[in-house]
Coordinates of C-alpha atoms in Angstrom, one line a residue:
M1 CA -26.6 -2.9 108.8
N2 CA -25.4 -4.5 112.0
V3 CA -23.2 -1.1 112.4
L4 CA -26.0 1.0 111.7
K5 CA -28.2 -0.9 114.2
D6 CA -25.3 -0.9 116.9
I7 CA -24.9 2.9 116.4
I8 CA -28.8 3.8 116.1
K9 CA -28.8 2.3 119.9
W10 CA -26.5 5.1 121.1
S11 CA -27.5 8.4 118.7
N12 CA -30.2 10.3 119.2
Y13 CA -30.1 11.2 115.4
K14 CA -33.6 10.5 113.8
P15 CA -33.7 11.7 110.0
K16 CA -36.9 13.4 109.1
G17 CA -37.3 11.9 105.7
G18 CA -35.7 11.3 102.5
L19 CA -33.4 8.4 101.7
K20 CA -31.7 8.3 104.8
G21 CA -34.9 7.9 106.7
E22 CA -36.0 5.2 104.4
L23 CA -32.7 3.4 105.2
Y24 CA -33.5 4.2 109.2
N25 CA -36.4 3.0 109.0
L26 CA -35.8 0.2 107.1
V27 CA -32.8 -1.2 109.9
E28 CA -34.6 0.5 113.1
K29 CA -38.0 -0.4 112.8
R30 CA -38.1 -3.2 110.3
N31 CA -34.8 -4.6 111.4
Y32 CA -33.6 -5.2 108.0
D33 CA -30.5 -7.1 107.4
S34 CA -28.2 -6.1 104.1
N35 CA -29.5 -8.4 101.7
E36 CA -33.3 -7.1 102.6
V37 CA -32.3 -3.4 102.6
K38 CA -30.5 -4.0 99.2
D39 CA -33.9 -5.6 97.8
H40 CA -35.8 -2.7 98.8
F41 CA -34.0 -0.1 97.5
K42 CA -33.6 -2.2 94.1
S43 CA -37.4 -2.3 94.4
I44 CA -37.4 1.3 94.6
G45 CA -34.8 1.8 92.0
K46 CA -32.0 3.4 94.5
L47 CA -29.7 0.7 95.0
N48 CA -27.0 2.3 93.3
Q49 CA -27.1 5.4 95.7
L50 CA -27.5 2.7 98.7
P51 CA -23.7 2.9 99.7
A52 CA -23.6 6.9 99.9
V53 CA -26.7 7.0 101.8
N54 CA -25.4 4.4 104.4
M55 CA -22.2 6.4 104.6
R56 CA -24.1 9.8 105.3
L57 CA -26.5 8.4 107.8
K58 CA -23.8 6.8 109.8
E59 CA -22.1 10.1 109.8
S60 CA -25.1 11.9 111.0
L61 CA -25.5 9.2 113.8
L62 CA -22.2 9.3 114.7
G63 CA -22.1 13.3 115.0
A64 CA -25.0 12.8 117.4
V65 CA -23.0 10.1 119.5
L66 CA -21.2 13.3 120.8
T67 CA -24.1 14.6 122.3
M68 CA -25.9 11.8 123.5
P69 CA -27.6 11.8 126.9
L70 CA -25.2 10.6 129.2
Y71 CA -27.8 9.2 131.9
T72 CA -28.0 5.6 130.4
V73 CA -24.3 4.9 130.7
K74 CA -22.3 4.1 133.8
K75 CA -21.0 6.9 136.1
S76 CA -17.3 6.0 136.0
V77 CA -17.9 5.6 131.9
R78 CA -19.8 9.0 132.1
N79 CA -17.2 11.1 133.6
R80 CA -14.7 9.4 131.1
I81 CA -17.1 10.7 128.4
R82 CA -17.4 14.4 129.7
L83 CA -13.7 14.7 129.6
L84 CA -13.3 13.1 126.2
R85 CA -15.8 15.8 125.1
K86 CA -13.9 18.7 126.9
E87 CA -10.6 17.5 125.4
L88 CA -11.8 17.3 122.0
Q89 CA -13.8 20.6 122.3
A90 CA -10.4 22.4 123.4
R91 CA -8.7 20.9 120.5
V92 CA -10.9 21.9 118.0
L93 CA -10.6 25.7 119.3
L94 CA -6.9 25.6 119.4
Y95 CA -7.1 24.1 115.9
I96 CA -9.6 26.8 114.4
G97 CA -7.3 30.0 115.9
S98 CA -9.4 30.2 119.3
R99 CA -6.3 30.5 121.4
V100 CA -7.9 32.3 124.2
A101 CA -10.8 30.2 124.8
G102 CA -8.8 26.8 123.8
T103 CA -6.2 27.5 126.0
K104 CA -8.5 27.9 128.8
L105 CA -10.6 25.1 128.3
A106 CA -7.4 22.9 127.5
I107 CA -6.1 24.0 131.3
D108 CA -9.2 23.5 133.1
T109 CA -9.9 20.1 131.5
I110 CA -6.3 19.1 132.6
V111 CA -7.3 19.8 136.2
V112 CA -10.1 17.8 136.1
A113 CA -8.6 15.0 134.3
E114 CA -5.6 14.4 136.4
Q115 CA -7.8 14.5 139.5
N116 CA -9.8 11.5 137.5
E117 CA -6.1 9.9 136.5
E118 CA -7.2 10.2 132.9
F119 CA -3.6 10.5 132.0
E120 CA -3.7 10.0 128.2
I121 CA -6.1 13.0 128.0
V122 CA -3.8 15.4 130.3
H123 CA -0.7 14.2 128.2
R124 CA -2.4 14.9 124.8
L125 CA -3.5 18.0 126.3
C126 CA -0.3 18.9 127.5
R127 CA 1.1 18.6 124.1
E128 CA -1.2 21.3 122.8
L129 CA -0.2 23.6 125.2
I130 CA 3.6 23.3 125.3
N131 CA 3.2 24.2 121.3
Q132 CA 1.1 27.2 122.6
F133 CA 3.3 28.5 125.4
S134 CA 6.7 27.4 123.2
N135 CA 5.3 29.1 120.0
S136 CA 2.0 30.9 119.5
Q137 CA 1.7 32.5 123.0
P138 CA 5.0 32.8 124.7
D139 CA 5.0 32.1 128.3
A140 CA 8.4 30.4 129.9
A141 CA 6.6 29.4 133.2
K142 CA 3.7 27.8 131.7
Y143 CA 5.8 26.3 129.5
R144 CA 8.0 24.6 132.1
K145 CA 5.2 23.6 133.9
Y146 CA 3.1 21.6 131.2
R147 CA 6.6 20.3 129.8
L148 CA 7.3 18.6 133.2
K149 CA 3.7 17.5 133.6
I150 CA 3.8 15.8 130.0
D151 CA 7.1 13.9 131.0
I152 CA 5.3 12.8 134.2
M153 CA 2.1 11.5 132.3
E154 CA 4.6 9.8 129.9
G155 CA 6.0 7.5 133.0
Y156 CA 2.3 7.0 134.2
I157 CA 1.3 5.7 131.0
Q158 CA 4.3 3.6 130.3
D159 CA 3.8 1.8 133.2
E160 CA 0.2 1.3 132.3
L161 CA 1.0 0.1 128.9
K162 CA 3.5 -2.4 130.1
V163 CA 1.6 -4.4 132.8
E164 CA -1.7 -4.3 130.7
K165 CA 0.0 -5.7 127.7
V166 CA 1.2 -8.7 130.1
Y167 CA -2.0 -8.7 131.3
R168 CA -3.8 -9.4 128.2
D169 CA -1.0 -11.7 127.2
I170 CA -1.5 -14.1 130.5
A171 CA -5.1 -13.9 129.3
H172 CA -4.0 -15.1 125.9
H173 CA -2.1 -18.0 127.1
N174 CA -4.8 -19.2 129.2
H175 CA -7.5 -19.1 126.2
T176 CA -4.5 -20.9 124.0
K177 CA -3.6 -23.6 126.7
K178 CA 0.5 -21.8 126.9
S179 CA 2.5 -22.3 130.0
V180 CA 1.9 -19.2 132.2
G181 CA 4.8 -19.9 134.4
H182 CA 7.2 -17.3 133.0
F183 CA 5.2 -14.3 133.9
S184 CA 6.4 -14.9 137.2
E185 CA 9.5 -12.7 136.3
A186 CA 7.6 -9.7 135.0
I187 CA 5.2 -9.7 138.2
K188 CA 8.3 -9.3 140.5
E189 CA 9.3 -6.5 138.1
F190 CA 5.9 -4.8 138.4
D191 CA 6.1 -5.4 142.1
K192 CA 9.2 -2.9 142.5
I193 CA 7.1 -0.3 140.6
Q194 CA 4.2 -0.6 142.7
D195 CA 5.9 0.8 145.7
T196 CA 5.8 4.3 144.1
N197 CA 3.0 3.7 141.6
T198 CA -0.2 4.1 143.5
N199 CA -2.3 5.0 140.2
F200 CA -6.1 3.1 139.7
K201 CA -5.1 1.7 136.1
F202 CA -1.8 0.3 136.9
N203 CA -2.7 -1.3 140.2
F204 CA -5.9 -2.5 138.6
F205 CA -4.0 -4.3 135.9
L206 CA -1.1 -5.8 137.9
Y207 CA -3.8 -7.1 140.8
S208 CA -6.0 -8.7 137.9
L209 CA -2.6 -10.1 136.5
K210 CA -1.8 -11.5 139.9
N211 CA -5.5 -12.8 140.6
V212 CA -5.1 -14.7 136.9
Y213 CA -1.5 -16.0 137.3
Y214 CA -2.1 -17.2 141.1
Q215 CA -5.2 -19.2 140.1
L216 CA -3.9 -20.9 136.8
T217 CA -0.9 -21.7 139.0
N218 CA -3.2 -22.9 141.6
D219 CA -1.7 -20.9 144.2
P220 CA -4.3 -20.2 146.7
K221 CA -2.0 -18.9 149.5
N222 CA -0.6 -15.9 147.0
L223 CA -4.2 -15.4 145.4
I224 CA -5.6 -14.5 148.9
I225 CA -2.9 -12.2 149.7
N226 CA -3.4 -10.5 146.1
N227 CA -6.9 -10.5 145.9
K228 CA -7.3 -9.1 149.8
A229 CA -4.8 -6.2 148.9
A230 CA -6.6 -5.4 145.8
Y231 CA -10.0 -5.1 147.8
A232 CA -8.2 -2.8 150.5
F233 CA -6.5 -0.6 147.6
F234 CA -9.8 0.1 145.9
E235 CA -11.4 0.7 148.8
A236 CA -9.3 3.0 150.3
L237 CA -8.9 4.8 146.7
Q238 CA -10.4 8.7 146.6
L239 CA -11.5 7.6 142.8
D240 CA -15.0 6.7 141.8
V241 CA -14.4 3.1 141.6
H242 CA -17.2 1.0 139.9
Y243 CA -18.2 -1.6 142.8
I244 CA -17.5 -4.5 140.2
T245 CA -14.0 -3.9 140.6
K246 CA -14.0 -4.4 144.2
L247 CA -16.4 -7.4 143.9
N248 CA -14.4 -9.4 141.4
F249 CA -11.0 -9.5 143.4
I250 CA -12.9 -10.8 146.7
S251 CA -15.5 -12.8 145.2
A252 CA -13.0 -14.8 143.5
L253 CA -11.7 -15.8 147.4
V254 CA -14.9 -17.5 148.0
P255 CA -14.4 -21.0 146.2
Y256 CA -11.0 -21.3 148.0
Y257 CA -12.3 -20.8 151.3
I258 CA -15.1 -23.1 150.8
I259 CA -12.4 -25.8 149.4
N260 CA -10.4 -25.5 151.8
K261 CA -13.0 -25.5 154.7
Q262 CA -12.7 -22.1 156.1
Y263 CA -16.1 -21.6 156.2
G264 CA -16.2 -18.5 158.7
Q265 CA -13.9 -17.0 156.2
A266 CA -16.5 -17.6 153.3
E267 CA -19.4 -16.4 155.1
T268 CA -17.7 -13.4 156.1
T269 CA -16.7 -12.4 152.5
I270 CA -20.1 -13.5 150.9
N271 CA -21.6 -11.1 153.6
T272 CA -19.5 -8.4 152.3
C273 CA -20.0 -9.4 148.5
L274 CA -23.4 -8.9 148.9
E275 CA -23.4 -5.2 150.1
M276 CA -22.2 -4.3 146.9
P277 CA -24.5 -5.2 143.6
I278 CA -28.4 -4.2 143.1
K279 CA -30.6 -6.8 144.3
G280 CA -31.9 -8.7 141.8
S281 CA -28.9 -8.0 139.7
Y282 CA -26.6 -10.7 137.9
N283 CA -23.9 -10.3 140.3
W284 CA -26.3 -10.3 143.3
H285 CA -27.4 -13.8 142.4
R286 CA -23.7 -15.0 141.7
I287 CA -22.8 -14.3 145.3
L288 CA -26.2 -15.9 146.6
I289 CA -25.5 -19.2 144.7
Y290 CA -21.7 -19.1 146.6
Q291 CA -23.9 -18.5 149.7
S292 CA -26.2 -21.6 148.9
I293 CA -23.2 -23.8 148.1
L294 CA -21.6 -22.8 151.3
G295 CA -24.6 -24.1 153.0
F296 CA -24.4 -27.5 151.4
Y297 CA -20.6 -27.8 152.0
S298 CA -20.7 -26.4 155.9
G299 CA -23.5 -28.9 156.7
K300 CA -25.8 -25.9 156.9
P301 CA -28.6 -26.6 154.3
K302 CA -30.9 -24.1 156.0
M303 CA -28.3 -21.6 154.9
S304 CA -28.7 -22.8 151.3
L305 CA -32.5 -22.7 151.5
R306 CA -32.4 -19.0 152.5
A307 CA -30.0 -17.8 149.6
Y308 CA -32.5 -19.8 147.2
K309 CA -35.5 -18.3 148.7
L310 CA -34.1 -14.6 149.0
A311 CA -33.2 -14.9 145.2
H312 CA -36.3 -15.9 143.9
A313 CA -38.2 -13.4 146.1
L314 CA -37.2 -10.5 144.0
Q315 CA -37.8 -10.1 140.1
K316 CA -34.5 -10.5 138.0
K317 CA -33.0 -7.5 136.5
F318 CA -31.3 -9.8 133.9
K319 CA -31.5 -12.7 131.3
N320 CA -28.3 -15.5 131.9
E321 CA -29.0 -19.0 131.3
K322 CA -25.8 -20.1 133.7
I323 CA -27.7 -18.7 136.6
A324 CA -30.9 -20.2 136.1
E325 CA -29.3 -23.3 135.5
Y326 CA -27.4 -23.4 138.6
W327 CA -30.8 -22.5 140.4
H328 CA -32.5 -25.4 138.9
L329 CA -29.9 -27.9 140.1
I330 CA -29.8 -26.1 143.6
S331 CA -33.6 -26.8 143.9
G332 CA -33.1 -30.2 142.9
Y333 CA -30.6 -30.7 145.8
L334 CA -32.5 -28.5 148.1
A335 CA -35.6 -31.1 147.4
L336 CA -33.6 -34.0 148.2
F337 CA -32.6 -32.5 151.5
K338 CA -36.4 -32.2 151.9
K339 CA -37.3 -35.8 151.3
L340 CA -35.2 -36.9 153.8
N341 CA -37.9 -35.2 156.3
G342 CA -35.1 -33.0 158.0
E343 CA -33.8 -36.1 160.1
K344 CA -30.4 -34.2 160.6
E345 CA -31.1 -31.0 159.1
N346 CA -34.5 -30.0 160.5
L347 CA -35.9 -28.1 157.6
D348 CA -39.2 -26.5 157.6
Q349 CA -41.2 -28.6 155.6
N350 CA -43.4 -26.0 154.0
S351 CA -40.4 -24.1 152.7
Y352 CA -40.6 -25.9 149.2
Q353 CA -42.9 -26.0 146.5
P354 CA -44.0 -29.6 145.7
F355 CA -41.2 -31.5 143.7
K356 CA -42.0 -34.1 141.0
L357 CA -38.9 -35.5 139.6
R358 CA -40.0 -36.2 136.0
K359 CA -40.9 -32.5 135.8
Y360 CA -38.0 -31.8 137.0
L361 CA -35.9 -33.2 134.7
N362 CA -38.1 -32.3 131.6
I363 CA -36.0 -29.4 130.9
K364 CA -34.1 -28.1 127.8
E365 CA -30.7 -29.1 128.8
E366 CA -27.8 -26.7 127.2
K367 CA -26.0 -28.3 124.5
R368 CA -22.6 -30.0 125.6
N369 CA -22.8 -28.8 129.1
D370 CA -21.2 -31.9 130.7
V371 CA -21.2 -30.0 134.4
Q372 CA -25.2 -29.8 134.1
K373 CA -25.7 -33.1 132.7
A374 CA -23.5 -34.7 135.7
N375 CA -25.7 -33.0 138.1
L376 CA -28.8 -34.1 136.6
I377 CA -27.8 -37.8 136.4
I378 CA -26.7 -37.7 140.2
L379 CA -29.7 -35.9 141.2
E380 CA -32.1 -38.4 139.3
L381 CA -30.1 -41.7 141.0
L382 CA -30.4 -40.1 144.4
H383 CA -34.0 -39.2 144.4
L384 CA -34.9 -42.4 143.2
L385 CA -32.8 -44.2 145.5
V386 CA -34.4 -41.7 148.5
D387 CA -38.1 -42.9 146.8
D388 CA -37.2 -46.3 147.1
K389 CA -37.9 -46.7 143.5
H390 CA -35.1 -49.6 142.9
S391 CA -36.5 -51.2 139.6
E392 CA -36.1 -47.5 138.2
Y393 CA -33.0 -47.1 139.8
L394 CA -31.4 -50.2 138.2
E395 CA -32.9 -48.8 134.9
K396 CA -31.1 -45.6 135.2
L397 CA -27.9 -47.1 136.3
G398 CA -27.3 -49.0 133.3
R399 CA -27.0 -46.0 131.0
V400 CA -24.3 -44.6 133.7
E401 CA -21.2 -46.2 131.7
G402 CA -22.3 -44.8 128.9
F403 CA -22.0 -41.4 129.9
I404 CA -18.9 -41.7 131.9
Q405 CA -17.4 -43.0 128.7
S406 CA -19.1 -40.5 126.4
R407 CA -19.2 -37.3 128.7
F408 CA -17.1 -37.6 131.7
K409 CA -13.4 -38.7 130.5
A410 CA -11.9 -35.6 130.9
H411 CA -9.6 -34.9 134.3
Q412 CA -12.2 -32.8 135.3
F413 CA -14.7 -35.5 135.8
K414 CA -12.1 -37.8 137.8
R415 CA -14.4 -37.3 141.2
T416 CA -17.5 -37.7 139.0
R417 CA -16.4 -41.0 137.7
Y418 CA -15.7 -42.3 141.1
F419 CA -19.0 -41.3 142.6
L420 CA -20.9 -42.7 139.9
R421 CA -19.4 -46.2 140.0
L422 CA -20.0 -46.1 143.6
L423 CA -23.6 -45.6 143.3
K424 CA -23.2 -48.5 141.2
S425 CA -22.1 -50.6 144.4
V426 CA -25.5 -50.0 146.1
V427 CA -27.0 -52.5 143.3
K428 CA -24.0 -54.8 143.9
G429 CA -24.4 -54.9 147.4
N430 CA -28.3 -55.5 147.1
Y431 CA -28.8 -51.9 148.9
H432 CA -27.3 -53.8 152.0
V433 CA -24.7 -51.4 153.7
P434 CA -22.0 -53.9 154.4
L435 CA -22.0 -55.3 151.1
V436 CA -22.3 -51.8 149.4
E437 CA -19.2 -50.8 151.4
A438 CA -17.2 -53.6 150.3
H439 CA -18.5 -53.2 146.6
G440 CA -17.6 -49.8 146.7
K441 CA -14.3 -49.7 148.6
R442 CA -12.4 -49.0 145.8
Q443 CA -14.2 -46.1 144.3
L444 CA -14.5 -44.6 147.6
K445 CA -10.5 -44.7 148.3
N446 CA -10.1 -43.4 144.8
L447 CA -12.5 -40.6 145.8
A448 CA -10.8 -39.7 149.0
A449 CA -7.3 -39.8 147.3
T450 CA -8.8 -36.9 145.3
R451 CA -9.5 -34.4 148.1
K452 CA -5.9 -33.0 147.7
D453 CA -6.3 -31.7 144.2
L454 CA -9.5 -30.3 144.7
T455 CA -9.7 -26.9 142.5
I456 CA -12.1 -23.7 142.3
E457 CA -13.8 -25.9 139.3
T458 CA -14.8 -28.4 141.8
I459 CA -17.7 -26.4 143.5
D460 CA -19.0 -25.5 140.1
L461 CA -19.5 -29.2 139.3
E462 CA -20.0 -30.8 143.0
I463 CA -23.0 -28.5 144.1
V464 CA -22.9 -30.7 147.1
P465 CA -19.7 -32.4 148.1
Y466 CA -19.8 -35.9 146.8
E467 CA -18.8 -37.3 150.2
L468 CA -21.7 -35.9 151.8
L469 CA -23.6 -37.3 148.9
W470 CA -22.3 -40.6 149.8
D471 CA -23.3 -40.5 153.6
I472 CA -26.6 -39.8 152.2
V473 CA -27.0 -43.2 150.4
I474 CA -25.5 -45.0 153.1
N475 CA -28.1 -43.7 155.7
R476 CA -30.8 -45.0 153.4
L477 CA -29.8 -48.3 153.1
R478 CA -30.2 -51.6 154.9
R479 CA -28.0 -52.7 158.0

């Protein structure tokens, strides 16, 4: 019944009665699953007819999909569906012997499809036309025209298929943890083709392939070159390119700029990105989270606060737990900066809602989300320390090593382990700066040594860099 439910969402067919109407209502109105539908048809003595009714309803729904209103789909998809419909109409006319109308519609559709770089549609219709002009409606000039065009289309399609297959391969290798080093040779071959192929799909898959490859091989220099070139290419393209194509390439640079302390570049890129998505959308929130993190890393918590307030000033147009989790963590760090009374940051004390640590921590944590858990542990310890609740701080520290051994053993959490053990040195040094620094010297050295190994995953984990958090700790202790 899941197939029927999915088709119903896109079909405007509604049976008026009979068994098809019965099945439609069970699936669409009552949301019955397969077993419930079977039980119902059994109760009315029609169980044997259910497979045939299911098939007939599905066919009727699919027939209406071809005439569905297109205002509910994206503009780029809308245009492609229109072309697919025109192609189907032209081929049906030719198949039933309507040569004049079929040929005219095929020729008109080829012109529009070529303008939109829908080369597979052009190729299929050219096959129909060279059949017509070589046999049914002999015309040497038109035959040569569409015969040449079909060869050109085959070249474009082959280029697209080759690069798309390699792009899918590298994505598969990433998910299966296989080596991706050998993809460099394929990229070199595609680079040669790129000099003469300016088509959207070929370049989209090639830029996407290189984007993934340079991320997986930790090559930020070439990643930045590639993604900037991709953004410029799609920005200049005459086709109606959906904004997400450009956004995904340019926004992927932000974490690298932040990690490498190129804060000006990061801010400029974020501002460019914020102009693309609809305010309140998922991608708009995603970029504002980057802006908030940039504020923490660049020592401008006012920027973080502005991003947070802007994100929560408008109603969300989506539901996403990850985005909600990140804003929750960011709010905890903003509250920490507020507790510092704006000593360095000069933050507006009226800009925050009252913060209560117990209420903040009393949330439903996502199962096995170790990034979220690491931040919540760190936030709890830092808030207790800033609030001078030393007995509670000591109690919570007693559980830290258990979490390190059970949740934070992976390489990704190496810096987290060092920082949590640094926080343990606060008690060992009796909250006295010289003693704390002496006890934490080894962990601080380990933390410093990892600076050269930072990756884009670092800012996902460290919403505020650990070095900055450690400075906050030291500044709150006795001298």
